[in-house]
PDB file of C-alpha atoms in Angstrom:
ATOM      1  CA  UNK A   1       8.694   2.618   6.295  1.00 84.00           C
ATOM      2  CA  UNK A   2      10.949   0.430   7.989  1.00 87.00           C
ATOM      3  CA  UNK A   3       9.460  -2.982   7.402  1.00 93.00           C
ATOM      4  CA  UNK A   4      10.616  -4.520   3.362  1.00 95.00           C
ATOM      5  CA  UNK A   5       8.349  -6.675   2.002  1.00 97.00           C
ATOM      6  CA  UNK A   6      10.869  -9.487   1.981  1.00 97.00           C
ATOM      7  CA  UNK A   7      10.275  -9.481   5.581  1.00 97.00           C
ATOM      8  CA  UNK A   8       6.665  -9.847   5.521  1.00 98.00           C
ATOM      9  CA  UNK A   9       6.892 -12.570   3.032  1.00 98.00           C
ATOM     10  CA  UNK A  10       9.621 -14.203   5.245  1.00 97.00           C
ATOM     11  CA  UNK A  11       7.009 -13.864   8.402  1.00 97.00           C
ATOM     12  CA  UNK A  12       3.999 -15.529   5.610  1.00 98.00           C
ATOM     13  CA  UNK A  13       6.337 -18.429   4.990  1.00 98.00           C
ATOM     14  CA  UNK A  14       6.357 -19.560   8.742  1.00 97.00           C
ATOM     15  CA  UNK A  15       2.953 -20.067   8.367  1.00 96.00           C
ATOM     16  CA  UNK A  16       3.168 -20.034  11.895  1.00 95.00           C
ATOM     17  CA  UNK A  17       2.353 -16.289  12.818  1.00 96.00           C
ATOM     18  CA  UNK A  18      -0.731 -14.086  12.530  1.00 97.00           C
ATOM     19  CA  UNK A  19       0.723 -10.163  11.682  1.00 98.00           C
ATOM     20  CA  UNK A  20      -1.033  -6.793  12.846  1.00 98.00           C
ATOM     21  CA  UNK A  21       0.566  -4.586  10.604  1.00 97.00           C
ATOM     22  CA  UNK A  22       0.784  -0.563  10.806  1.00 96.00           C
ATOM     23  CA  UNK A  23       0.873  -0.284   6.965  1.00 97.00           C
ATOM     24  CA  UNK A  24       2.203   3.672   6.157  1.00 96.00           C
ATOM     25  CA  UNK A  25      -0.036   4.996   3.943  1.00 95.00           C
ATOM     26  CA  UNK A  26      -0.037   9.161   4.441  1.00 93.00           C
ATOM     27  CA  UNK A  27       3.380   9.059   5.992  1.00 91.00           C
ATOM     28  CA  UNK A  28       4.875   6.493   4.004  1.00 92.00           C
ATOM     29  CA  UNK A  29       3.569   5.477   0.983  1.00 95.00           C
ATOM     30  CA  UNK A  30       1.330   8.563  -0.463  1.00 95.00           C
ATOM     31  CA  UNK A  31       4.263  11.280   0.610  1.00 95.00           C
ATOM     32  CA  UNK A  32       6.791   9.312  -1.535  1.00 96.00           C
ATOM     33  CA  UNK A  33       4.200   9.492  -4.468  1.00 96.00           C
ATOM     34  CA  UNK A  34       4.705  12.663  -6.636  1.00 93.00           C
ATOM     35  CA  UNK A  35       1.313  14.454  -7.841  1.00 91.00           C
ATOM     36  CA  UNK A  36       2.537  15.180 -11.322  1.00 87.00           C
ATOM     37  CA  UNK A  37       5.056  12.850 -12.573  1.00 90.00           C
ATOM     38  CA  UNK A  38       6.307   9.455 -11.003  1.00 92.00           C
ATOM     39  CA  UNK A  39       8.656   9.152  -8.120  1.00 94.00           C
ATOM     40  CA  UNK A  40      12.650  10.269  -8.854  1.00 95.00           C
ATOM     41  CA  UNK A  41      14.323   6.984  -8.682  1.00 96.00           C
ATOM     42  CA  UNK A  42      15.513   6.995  -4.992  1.00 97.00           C
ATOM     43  CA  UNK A  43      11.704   7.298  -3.859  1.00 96.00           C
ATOM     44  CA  UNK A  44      10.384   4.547  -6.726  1.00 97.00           C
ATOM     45  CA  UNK A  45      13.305   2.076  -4.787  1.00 97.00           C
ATOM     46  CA  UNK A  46      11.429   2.690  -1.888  1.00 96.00           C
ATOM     47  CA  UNK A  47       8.002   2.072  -2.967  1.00 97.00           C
ATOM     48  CA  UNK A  48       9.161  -1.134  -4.332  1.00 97.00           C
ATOM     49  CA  UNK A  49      10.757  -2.392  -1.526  1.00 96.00           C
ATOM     50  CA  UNK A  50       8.055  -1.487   0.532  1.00 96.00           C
ATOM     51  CA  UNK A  51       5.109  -3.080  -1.862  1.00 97.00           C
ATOM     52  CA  UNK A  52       7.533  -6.155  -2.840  1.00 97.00           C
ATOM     53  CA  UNK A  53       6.630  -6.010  -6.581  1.00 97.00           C
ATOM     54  CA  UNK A  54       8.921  -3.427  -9.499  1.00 97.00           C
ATOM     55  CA  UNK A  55       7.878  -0.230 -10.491  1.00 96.00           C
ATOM     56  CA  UNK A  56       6.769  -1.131 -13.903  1.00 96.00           C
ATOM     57  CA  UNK A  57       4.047  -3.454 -11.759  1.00 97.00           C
ATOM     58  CA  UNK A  58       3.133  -0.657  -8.999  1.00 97.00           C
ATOM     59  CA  UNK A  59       3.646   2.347 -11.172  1.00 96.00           C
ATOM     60  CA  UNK A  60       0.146   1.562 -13.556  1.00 96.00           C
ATOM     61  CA  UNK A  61      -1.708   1.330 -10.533  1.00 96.00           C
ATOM     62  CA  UNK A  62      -0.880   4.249  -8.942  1.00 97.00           C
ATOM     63  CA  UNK A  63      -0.013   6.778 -12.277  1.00 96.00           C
ATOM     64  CA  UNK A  64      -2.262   7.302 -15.208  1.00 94.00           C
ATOM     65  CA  UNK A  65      -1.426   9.502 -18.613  1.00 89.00           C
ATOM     66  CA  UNK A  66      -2.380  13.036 -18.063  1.00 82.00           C
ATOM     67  CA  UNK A  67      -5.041  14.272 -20.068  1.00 74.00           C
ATOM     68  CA  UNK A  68      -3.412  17.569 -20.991  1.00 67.00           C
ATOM     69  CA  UNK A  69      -1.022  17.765 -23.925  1.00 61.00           C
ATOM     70  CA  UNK A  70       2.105  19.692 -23.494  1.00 60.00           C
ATOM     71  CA  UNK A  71       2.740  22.771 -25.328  1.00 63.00           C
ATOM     72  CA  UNK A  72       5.042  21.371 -27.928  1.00 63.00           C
ATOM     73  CA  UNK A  73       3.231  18.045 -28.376  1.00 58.00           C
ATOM     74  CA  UNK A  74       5.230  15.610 -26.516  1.00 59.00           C
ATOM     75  CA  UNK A  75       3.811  12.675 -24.448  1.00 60.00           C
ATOM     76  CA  UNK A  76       1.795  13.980 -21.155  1.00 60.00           C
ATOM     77  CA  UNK A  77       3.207  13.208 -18.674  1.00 79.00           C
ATOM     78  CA  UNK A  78       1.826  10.941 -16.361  1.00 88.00           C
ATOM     79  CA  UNK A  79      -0.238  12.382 -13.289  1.00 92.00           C
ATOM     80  CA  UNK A  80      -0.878  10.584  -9.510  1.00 94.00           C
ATOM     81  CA  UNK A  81      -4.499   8.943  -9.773  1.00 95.00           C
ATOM     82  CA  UNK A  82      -3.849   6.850  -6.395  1.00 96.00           C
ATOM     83  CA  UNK A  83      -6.019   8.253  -3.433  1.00 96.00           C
ATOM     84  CA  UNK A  84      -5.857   6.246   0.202  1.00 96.00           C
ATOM     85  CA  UNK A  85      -8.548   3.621  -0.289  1.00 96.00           C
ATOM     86  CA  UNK A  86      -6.685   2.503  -3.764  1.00 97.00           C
ATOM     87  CA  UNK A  87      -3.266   2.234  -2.536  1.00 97.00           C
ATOM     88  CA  UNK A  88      -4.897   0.644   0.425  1.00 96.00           C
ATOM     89  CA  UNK A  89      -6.380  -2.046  -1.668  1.00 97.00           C
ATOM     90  CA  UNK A  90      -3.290  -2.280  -3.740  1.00 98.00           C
ATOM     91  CA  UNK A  91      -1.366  -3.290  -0.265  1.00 98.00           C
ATOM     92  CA  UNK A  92      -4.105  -5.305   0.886  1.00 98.00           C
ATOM     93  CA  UNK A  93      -3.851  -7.368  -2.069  1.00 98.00           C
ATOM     94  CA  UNK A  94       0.167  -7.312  -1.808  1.00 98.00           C
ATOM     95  CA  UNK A  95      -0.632  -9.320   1.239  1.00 98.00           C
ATOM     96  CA  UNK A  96      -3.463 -11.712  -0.001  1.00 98.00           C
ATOM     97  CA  UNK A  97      -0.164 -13.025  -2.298  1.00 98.00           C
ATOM     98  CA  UNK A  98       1.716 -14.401   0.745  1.00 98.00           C
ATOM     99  CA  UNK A  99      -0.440 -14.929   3.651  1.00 98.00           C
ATOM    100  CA  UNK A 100      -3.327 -17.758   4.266  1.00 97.00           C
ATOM    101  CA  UNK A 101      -6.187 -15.321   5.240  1.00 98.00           C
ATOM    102  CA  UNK A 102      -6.081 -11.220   5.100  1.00 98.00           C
ATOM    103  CA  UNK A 103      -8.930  -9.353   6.863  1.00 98.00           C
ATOM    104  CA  UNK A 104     -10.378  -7.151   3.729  1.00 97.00           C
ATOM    105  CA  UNK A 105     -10.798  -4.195   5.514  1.00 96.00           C
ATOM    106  CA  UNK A 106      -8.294  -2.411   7.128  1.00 97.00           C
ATOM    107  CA  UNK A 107      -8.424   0.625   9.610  1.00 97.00           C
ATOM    108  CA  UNK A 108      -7.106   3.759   8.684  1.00 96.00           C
ATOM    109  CA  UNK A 109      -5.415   5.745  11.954  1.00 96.00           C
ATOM    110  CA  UNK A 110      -6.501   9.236  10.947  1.00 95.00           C
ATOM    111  CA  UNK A 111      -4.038  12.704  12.129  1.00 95.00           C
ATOM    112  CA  UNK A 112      -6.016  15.501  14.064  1.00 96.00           C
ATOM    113  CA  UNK A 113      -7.468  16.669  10.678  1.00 95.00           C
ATOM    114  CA  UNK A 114      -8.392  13.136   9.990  1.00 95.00           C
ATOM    115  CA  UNK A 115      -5.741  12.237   7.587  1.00 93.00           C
ATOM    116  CA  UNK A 116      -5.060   8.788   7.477  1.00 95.00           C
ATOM    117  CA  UNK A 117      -1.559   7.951   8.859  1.00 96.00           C
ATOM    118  CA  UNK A 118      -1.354   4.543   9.052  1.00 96.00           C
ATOM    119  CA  UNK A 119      -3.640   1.590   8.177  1.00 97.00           C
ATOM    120  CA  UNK A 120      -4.048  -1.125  10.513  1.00 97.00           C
ATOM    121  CA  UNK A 121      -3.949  -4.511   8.556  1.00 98.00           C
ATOM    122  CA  UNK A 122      -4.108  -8.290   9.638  1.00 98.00           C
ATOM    123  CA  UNK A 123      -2.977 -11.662   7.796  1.00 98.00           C
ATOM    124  CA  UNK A 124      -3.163 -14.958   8.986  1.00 98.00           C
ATOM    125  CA  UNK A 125      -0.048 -17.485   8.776  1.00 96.00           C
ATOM    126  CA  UNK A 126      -2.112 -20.859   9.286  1.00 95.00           C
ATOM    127  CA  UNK A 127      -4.245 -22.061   6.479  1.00 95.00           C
ATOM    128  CA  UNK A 128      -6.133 -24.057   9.362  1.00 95.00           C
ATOM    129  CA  UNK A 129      -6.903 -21.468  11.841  1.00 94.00           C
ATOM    130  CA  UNK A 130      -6.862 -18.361   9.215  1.00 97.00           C
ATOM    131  CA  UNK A 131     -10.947 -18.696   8.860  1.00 96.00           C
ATOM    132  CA  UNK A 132     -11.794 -17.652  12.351  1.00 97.00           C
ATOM    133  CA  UNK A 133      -8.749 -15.202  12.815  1.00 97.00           C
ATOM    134  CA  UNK A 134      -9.850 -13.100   9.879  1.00 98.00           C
ATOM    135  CA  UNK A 135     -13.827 -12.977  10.751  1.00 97.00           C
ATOM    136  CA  UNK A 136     -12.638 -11.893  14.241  1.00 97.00           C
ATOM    137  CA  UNK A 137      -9.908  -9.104  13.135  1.00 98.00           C
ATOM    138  CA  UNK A 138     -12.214  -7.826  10.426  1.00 97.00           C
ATOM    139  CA  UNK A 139     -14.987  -7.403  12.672  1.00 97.00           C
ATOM    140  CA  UNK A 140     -12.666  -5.234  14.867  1.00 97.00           C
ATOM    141  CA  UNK A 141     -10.808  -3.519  12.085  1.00 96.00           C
ATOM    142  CA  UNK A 142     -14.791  -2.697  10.925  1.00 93.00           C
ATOM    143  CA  UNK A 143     -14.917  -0.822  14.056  1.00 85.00           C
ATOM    144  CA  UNK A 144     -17.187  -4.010  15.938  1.00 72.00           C
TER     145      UNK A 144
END
């Protein structure tokens, strides 16, 4: 949870240098977002630094309205709908912003009770060499 997203875009402006990434999905990015209501605002800071982009751009993708009124009629409240694979994608796409060539799939690094932990992610820097770089790590993230 260390690694901003003003650093990877720093590292996808060289366009010098391919990245293997250990993205932190289950101990980063899914413990920071709250089952029944968005993030308190120290967490949502987080997030965004993490995903470069602001809440109000992160939040729809990861919250939806709950369907179940409250008591007294006021607005539901709004209800995690993210699982791993969608805030996954969401990342993956993060870096398809900023980077010449991103391998589509990613490998999640499952926990003894096959949680994922991390997911293993590649971009390529170099428009000219990100073709062959992104067939060969996606063939390996694929498990090849």
């Amino acid at each position: 949870m260390s690694v901003d997203w003003q650093t990877i875009a720093e590292i996808a402006a060289t366009k010098a240098i391919d990245m293997w990434l250990l993205f932190p999905l289950g101990t980063g990015i899914n413990r920071l977002l709250t089952r029944h209501a968005p993030p308190p605002p120290e967490w949502a800071e987080k997030v965004t630094r993490i995903l470069g982009v602001p809440q109000e751009v992160w939040q729809p993708a990861f919250y939806a309205p709950s369907a179940q009124m409250r008591l007294f009629g006021e607005n539901p409240e709004s209800v995690k709908v993210a699982d791993f694979k969608s805030m996954g994608r969401f990342f993956i796409e993060r870096l398809k912003t900023v980077f010449a060539g991103v391998a589509p799939h990613a490998m999640p690094l499952r926990n003894s009770r096959n949680n994922p932990m991390y997911l293993l992610c590649f971009a390529a820097g170099n428009k000219k060499g990100a073709g062959p770089a992104v067939q060969i790590a996606d063939y390996l993230l694929k498990g090849g």
